Amino acid sequence: MHYRSAKVRPPKPIIIVHGGAGDWPSELHKQGLRGVRIAAHRGFRVLSKQGSALDAVEAGIVAMEDNPVFNAGRGSTLNLVGEIETDAAIMDGRTLQGAGVALLRDIKNPIKVARIVMDKTDHVLIAGAAARQLALAGGLAKSDLRVSKRVKAWKEGLHKLKNNKVQYLSGTSPEILHRFLAKSSDTVGALALDNDGDVAAACSTGGVSLKLPGRIGDSAVLGAGLYADNKSGAATATGIGEQAMRLVISKAACDLMRHRKAVSAATKVIRYSTRALGLGTGLIALDRLGRYAVAHNTRNLCWAARTVDGSTAKMFGTRVRS
Ligand code: GLY
């Protein structure tokens, strides 16, 4: 979007990031808020140097993938058999180009692989060994993404599964998920509006812990985990991926933002999600005029926003539980 007329002032650049919906026990608040603040700062630095919204959201996500506090990149949760399988996606609201990657095990920054798929292929979703090959061909770094707190949580989770006679998590009822995942958080996301008025969205995750191997969540899928369109705005989801996919929740929020402010769109879709599918979802939204919103039916959602006027970081937004 370009603003050539002297009468039409471009909106101020802004970035909003989240570090996941979930319980977020109080002992993790400080680290979580620090992490999202740093991510928002990194993304905003790109915007303040006249960089694109697309580069800004990528920078914000990289900061969170590199921070083991979050369930993305290094620090991702483990699946049922104790392996890491990460998903990520990125989307450009100016061109509607976007792409996701899934089931990556040892690539340091999955979001950079999504960017390669978007920039260098005609496809919108590449998974597994082929995605890894693209990453390595693109010169991306490999890394062991496993951290000890996730291995400990995996062992405890397996034990609980056995005691509760549950075979695996994700897709199971939100009540069971909530009981199992009480101490976890989910997914990172970023939305930005740049000096040209263009919007972008990105997200990255280790997915739901104890998921079946091969399970792909919303964070790899345009429309579900994220969406961006200059005509409306950008949105990205967090929480139980199966819910976000069933409701195509990020696209739904963007469609609403054609005629509504971000806050109205975000609360409407989360209210609908609660009614239709129960608890377990969060969303951040940014409309094309730079107004943002955070809505969730989980206990917390860790987020930060940065504009030229200052920054905000919080552990919750608008809680929409009915
Ligand atoms: N929201 C991330 C996932 O369910 O995989």
Coordinates of C-alpha atoms and ligand atoms in Angstrom, one line a residue:
M1 CA 0.0 0.0 0.0
H2 CA 1.5 3.4 -0.9
Y3 CA 0.5 6.8 0.3
R4 CA 1.2 9.3 -2.5
S5 CA -1.5 11.9 -1.7
A6 CA -0.4 14.6 0.7
K7 CA -3.9 14.3 2.3
V8 CA -3.6 10.6 3.2
R9 CA -1.2 10.1 6.1
P10 CA 0.4 6.7 6.4
P11 CA -0.2 4.9 9.6
K12 CA 2.6 4.8 12.2
P13 CA 4.6 1.6 12.1
I14 CA 3.9 -1.0 14.8
I15 CA 4.8 -4.5 15.7
I16 CA 2.9 -6.8 18.1
V17 CA 4.3 -10.2 19.1
H18 CA 3.1 -13.0 21.4
G19 CA 4.9 -15.8 23.3
G20 CA 1.9 -18.1 23.5
A21 CA -1.5 -18.6 25.1
G22 CA -1.7 -21.0 28.1
D23 CA -1.5 -21.1 31.8
W24 CA 1.9 -19.3 32.2
P25 CA 2.6 -20.0 35.8
S26 CA 3.7 -16.9 37.7
E27 CA 7.4 -18.0 38.0
L28 CA 7.7 -17.7 34.2
H29 CA 6.1 -14.3 33.9
K30 CA 9.3 -12.3 34.1
Q31 CA 11.1 -14.4 31.5
G32 CA 8.1 -14.5 29.2
L33 CA 7.6 -10.7 29.3
R34 CA 11.3 -10.0 28.9
G35 CA 11.3 -12.4 25.9
V36 CA 8.4 -10.8 24.1
R37 CA 9.8 -7.3 24.8
I38 CA 13.1 -8.2 23.2
A39 CA 11.2 -9.7 20.2
A40 CA 9.1 -6.6 19.7
H41 CA 12.2 -4.4 20.0
R42 CA 14.1 -6.5 17.3
G43 CA 11.1 -6.3 15.0
F44 CA 10.6 -2.6 15.5
R45 CA 14.3 -1.9 14.8
V46 CA 13.6 -3.2 11.3
L47 CA 10.6 -1.0 10.9
S48 CA 12.4 2.1 12.2
K49 CA 15.1 1.6 9.5
Q50 CA 12.4 1.6 6.8
G51 CA 12.4 -2.2 6.6
S52 CA 9.4 -4.1 5.6
A53 CA 6.7 -5.6 7.8
L54 CA 7.7 -9.0 6.5
D55 CA 11.3 -8.6 7.6
A56 CA 10.1 -7.2 11.0
V57 CA 7.9 -10.2 11.8
E58 CA 10.7 -12.5 10.8
A59 CA 13.1 -10.8 13.1
G60 CA 10.6 -10.9 16.0
I61 CA 10.0 -14.6 15.5
V62 CA 13.7 -15.4 15.3
A63 CA 14.2 -13.7 18.7
M64 CA 11.6 -15.9 20.2
E65 CA 12.8 -19.1 18.4
D66 CA 16.2 -18.5 19.9
N67 CA 14.8 -18.0 23.4
P68 CA 14.2 -21.4 25.2
V69 CA 11.4 -19.9 27.3
F70 CA 9.1 -20.2 24.4
N71 CA 7.7 -23.3 22.6
A72 CA 9.3 -22.6 19.3
G73 CA 12.7 -23.3 17.8
R74 CA 15.1 -24.0 20.7
G75 CA 12.9 -25.0 23.6
S76 CA 10.2 -26.7 21.5
T77 CA 8.1 -29.3 23.2
L78 CA 8.5 -33.0 22.5
N79 CA 6.0 -35.3 20.8
L80 CA 4.7 -38.6 22.0
V81 CA 8.0 -40.4 21.1
G82 CA 10.2 -37.7 22.5
E83 CA 11.1 -36.0 19.3
I84 CA 10.8 -32.4 18.2
E85 CA 8.7 -31.5 15.2
T86 CA 8.4 -27.8 14.5
D87 CA 6.0 -25.8 12.3
A88 CA 6.2 -22.2 11.1
A89 CA 4.7 -19.9 8.5
I90 CA 4.9 -16.3 7.2
M91 CA 2.6 -14.2 5.1
D92 CA 2.9 -10.9 3.2
G93 CA -0.3 -8.8 3.2
R94 CA 0.8 -6.7 0.3
T95 CA 1.0 -9.6 -2.2
L96 CA -0.9 -12.4 -0.4
Q97 CA 2.2 -14.5 -0.8
G98 CA 2.9 -16.8 2.1
A99 CA 4.2 -20.2 3.0
G100 CA 4.5 -22.7 5.8
V101 CA 6.8 -25.5 6.8
A102 CA 6.2 -28.5 9.1
L103 CA 7.9 -31.4 10.8
L104 CA 11.3 -29.8 11.0
R105 CA 13.5 -31.4 13.7
D106 CA 16.9 -29.7 13.8
I107 CA 16.8 -26.4 12.0
K108 CA 17.5 -23.5 14.3
N109 CA 15.0 -21.1 12.9
P110 CA 12.0 -22.7 11.2
I111 CA 10.6 -19.3 10.3
K112 CA 13.6 -18.7 7.9
V113 CA 12.7 -21.9 6.1
A114 CA 9.1 -20.7 5.7
R115 CA 10.5 -17.5 4.2
I116 CA 12.6 -19.5 1.8
V117 CA 9.6 -21.5 0.7
M118 CA 7.7 -18.3 0.2
D119 CA 10.4 -16.4 -1.7
K120 CA 12.0 -19.2 -3.7
T121 CA 9.2 -21.7 -4.5
D122 CA 5.6 -21.7 -5.9
H123 CA 4.3 -23.7 -2.9
V124 CA 2.6 -22.8 0.3
L125 CA 3.4 -25.8 2.5
I126 CA 6.4 -28.1 2.6
A127 CA 7.0 -30.7 5.3
G128 CA 9.6 -33.0 6.7
A129 CA 12.8 -34.1 4.9
A130 CA 12.1 -31.9 1.9
A131 CA 11.7 -28.8 4.0
R132 CA 14.9 -29.7 5.8
Q133 CA 16.7 -30.0 2.5
L134 CA 15.5 -26.6 1.4
A135 CA 16.8 -25.1 4.7
L136 CA 20.2 -26.6 4.3
A137 CA 20.5 -25.7 0.6
G138 CA 19.6 -22.1 1.7
G139 CA 22.5 -22.1 4.2
L140 CA 20.4 -22.2 7.3
A141 CA 21.9 -23.4 10.6
K142 CA 21.2 -26.8 12.2
S143 CA 20.8 -26.9 16.0
D144 CA 19.8 -29.3 18.7
L145 CA 16.5 -27.7 19.8
R146 CA 16.0 -29.9 22.8
V147 CA 16.3 -28.3 26.3
S148 CA 16.2 -30.2 29.6
K149 CA 13.0 -28.6 31.0
R150 CA 11.1 -30.0 28.0
V151 CA 12.6 -33.4 28.4
K152 CA 11.5 -33.4 32.0
A153 CA 8.0 -32.2 31.1
W154 CA 7.8 -35.0 28.4
K155 CA 8.7 -37.7 31.0
E156 CA 6.1 -36.3 33.4
G157 CA 3.6 -36.1 30.6
L158 CA 4.1 -39.7 29.5
H159 CA 3.5 -40.8 33.1
K160 CA 0.3 -38.8 33.4
L161 CA -1.0 -40.1 30.0
K162 CA -0.5 -43.7 31.3
N163 CA -2.2 -43.0 34.6
N164 CA -5.1 -41.3 32.8
K165 CA -5.4 -43.9 30.1
V166 CA -5.0 -41.2 27.4
Q167 CA -3.1 -42.3 24.3
Y168 CA -1.8 -39.0 23.1
L169 CA -2.6 -35.3 23.2
S170 CA -3.9 -32.7 20.7
G171 CA -7.3 -33.2 19.1
T172 CA -8.3 -34.6 22.4
S173 CA -10.9 -32.7 24.5
P174 CA -9.8 -29.2 25.7
E175 CA -10.5 -30.2 29.3
I176 CA -8.0 -33.1 29.1
L177 CA -5.5 -30.9 27.3
H178 CA -5.9 -28.2 29.9
R179 CA -5.2 -30.7 32.7
F180 CA -2.1 -32.0 31.0
L181 CA -0.7 -28.8 29.6
A182 CA -1.3 -26.6 32.7
K183 CA 2.3 -25.6 32.9
S184 CA 3.0 -25.2 29.3
S185 CA 2.7 -22.3 26.8
D186 CA 2.1 -22.4 23.1
T187 CA 3.5 -21.0 19.9
V188 CA 5.0 -17.6 19.1
G189 CA 3.6 -15.1 16.7
A190 CA 4.2 -11.6 15.2
L191 CA 2.3 -9.0 13.2
A192 CA 3.6 -5.7 11.8
L193 CA 2.5 -2.7 9.9
D194 CA 5.4 -0.8 8.1
N195 CA 6.0 2.7 6.9
D196 CA 4.4 1.9 3.5
G197 CA 1.2 0.7 5.2
D198 CA 1.9 -3.0 4.4
V199 CA 1.1 -5.7 6.9
A200 CA 2.6 -9.1 7.5
A201 CA 2.2 -12.0 9.9
A202 CA 4.4 -14.9 11.1
C203 CA 4.3 -17.7 13.6
S204 CA 6.4 -20.6 14.8
T205 CA 5.9 -23.5 17.2
G206 CA 7.0 -26.9 18.6
G207 CA 3.2 -27.7 18.6
V208 CA 1.2 -29.4 21.3
S209 CA 3.4 -31.6 23.5
L210 CA 2.8 -35.3 23.4
K211 CA 1.2 -35.0 20.0
L212 CA 1.4 -38.0 17.6
P213 CA 4.5 -38.0 15.4
G214 CA 3.6 -36.5 12.0
R215 CA 0.9 -34.2 13.4
I216 CA 0.9 -30.8 11.8
G217 CA -0.8 -27.9 13.5
D218 CA -2.2 -24.5 12.6
S219 CA 1.1 -22.7 12.7
A220 CA 2.1 -24.1 9.3
V221 CA -1.2 -23.3 7.7
L222 CA -2.2 -20.0 6.1
G223 CA -5.7 -18.9 7.2
A224 CA -5.5 -21.0 10.4
G225 CA -2.3 -20.1 12.3
L226 CA -1.9 -16.7 10.5
Y227 CA -3.2 -14.5 7.8
A228 CA -2.2 -11.0 6.4
D229 CA -4.0 -8.9 3.8
N230 CA -3.4 -5.2 3.3
K231 CA -7.2 -4.8 2.7
S232 CA -8.0 -5.8 6.3
G233 CA -5.0 -6.4 8.5
A234 CA -3.1 -9.4 10.0
A235 CA -3.9 -12.0 12.7
T236 CA -2.1 -15.0 14.2
A237 CA -3.4 -17.7 16.5
T238 CA -2.1 -19.6 19.4
G239 CA -3.4 -22.5 21.5
I240 CA -4.8 -25.9 20.3
G241 CA -4.0 -26.0 16.6
E242 CA -6.9 -28.3 15.8
Q243 CA -9.3 -25.6 17.0
A244 CA -7.6 -22.8 14.9
M245 CA -7.7 -25.1 11.8
R246 CA -11.3 -26.1 12.2
L247 CA -12.3 -22.4 12.4
V248 CA -9.7 -21.0 10.0
I249 CA -9.5 -18.5 12.7
S250 CA -6.9 -16.0 11.5
K251 CA -8.6 -15.6 8.1
A252 CA -11.9 -15.2 9.9
A253 CA -10.4 -12.4 12.0
C254 CA -9.0 -10.7 8.9
D255 CA -12.3 -10.9 7.1
L256 CA -14.0 -9.2 10.0
M257 CA -11.3 -6.4 10.0
R258 CA -12.4 -5.3 6.6
H259 CA -15.2 -3.5 8.4
R260 CA -14.3 -3.7 12.1
K261 CA -11.5 -2.6 14.4
A262 CA -9.0 -5.2 15.5
V263 CA -10.5 -5.4 19.0
S264 CA -13.9 -6.2 17.7
A265 CA -12.7 -8.8 15.2
A266 CA -10.4 -10.6 17.8
T267 CA -13.0 -10.8 20.5
K268 CA -15.7 -11.9 18.1
V269 CA -13.7 -14.9 16.8
I270 CA -12.5 -15.9 20.2
R271 CA -16.1 -15.8 21.6
Y272 CA -17.2 -17.9 18.7
S273 CA -14.3 -20.3 19.2
T274 CA -15.2 -20.7 22.9
R275 CA -18.9 -21.4 22.0
A276 CA -18.1 -23.8 19.2
L277 CA -15.1 -25.7 20.5
G278 CA -14.4 -24.8 24.1
L279 CA -11.4 -23.3 25.8
G280 CA -7.8 -23.4 24.4
T281 CA -7.3 -20.6 21.9
G282 CA -5.8 -17.1 21.7
L283 CA -5.3 -14.6 18.9
I284 CA -3.5 -11.3 18.3
A285 CA -4.9 -9.0 15.5
L286 CA -3.7 -5.8 13.9
D287 CA -5.9 -3.9 11.6
R288 CA -4.7 -1.9 8.6
L289 CA -4.9 1.4 10.5
G290 CA -2.5 0.0 13.2
R291 CA -5.0 -0.7 15.9
Y292 CA -4.2 -4.0 17.7
A293 CA -6.0 -6.5 20.0
V294 CA -5.2 -9.5 22.1
A295 CA -8.0 -11.9 22.9
H296 CA -7.9 -15.4 24.5
N297 CA -10.0 -17.9 26.3
T298 CA -6.9 -19.4 28.0
R299 CA -5.8 -18.2 31.4
N300 CA -3.0 -16.0 30.0
L301 CA -1.4 -14.9 26.8
C302 CA 2.1 -13.3 26.9
W303 CA 2.5 -10.4 24.4
A304 CA 4.3 -7.1 23.7
A305 CA 3.7 -4.3 21.3
R306 CA 6.0 -1.5 20.1
T307 CA 5.3 1.8 18.3
V308 CA 7.2 5.0 17.9
D309 CA 5.2 6.2 21.0
G310 CA 6.4 3.5 23.3
S311 CA 6.0 -0.1 24.2
T312 CA 3.6 -2.4 26.2
A313 CA 4.1 -5.9 27.5
K314 CA 1.4 -8.0 29.3
M315 CA 0.6 -11.5 30.4
F316 CA -3.1 -11.2 29.3
G317 CA -5.4 -9.4 26.9
T318 CA -9.1 -9.5 26.7
R319 CA -10.3 -12.8 28.3
V320 CA -13.2 -14.1 26.3
R321 CA -14.5 -17.2 28.0
S322 CA -18.1 -17.3 27.1
Ligands
GLY1 N1 -0.8 -23.8 18.0 C1 0.2 -24.6 17.7 C2 -0.2 -26.0 17.5 O1 -1.2 -26.4 17.9 O2 0.6 -26.7 16.9

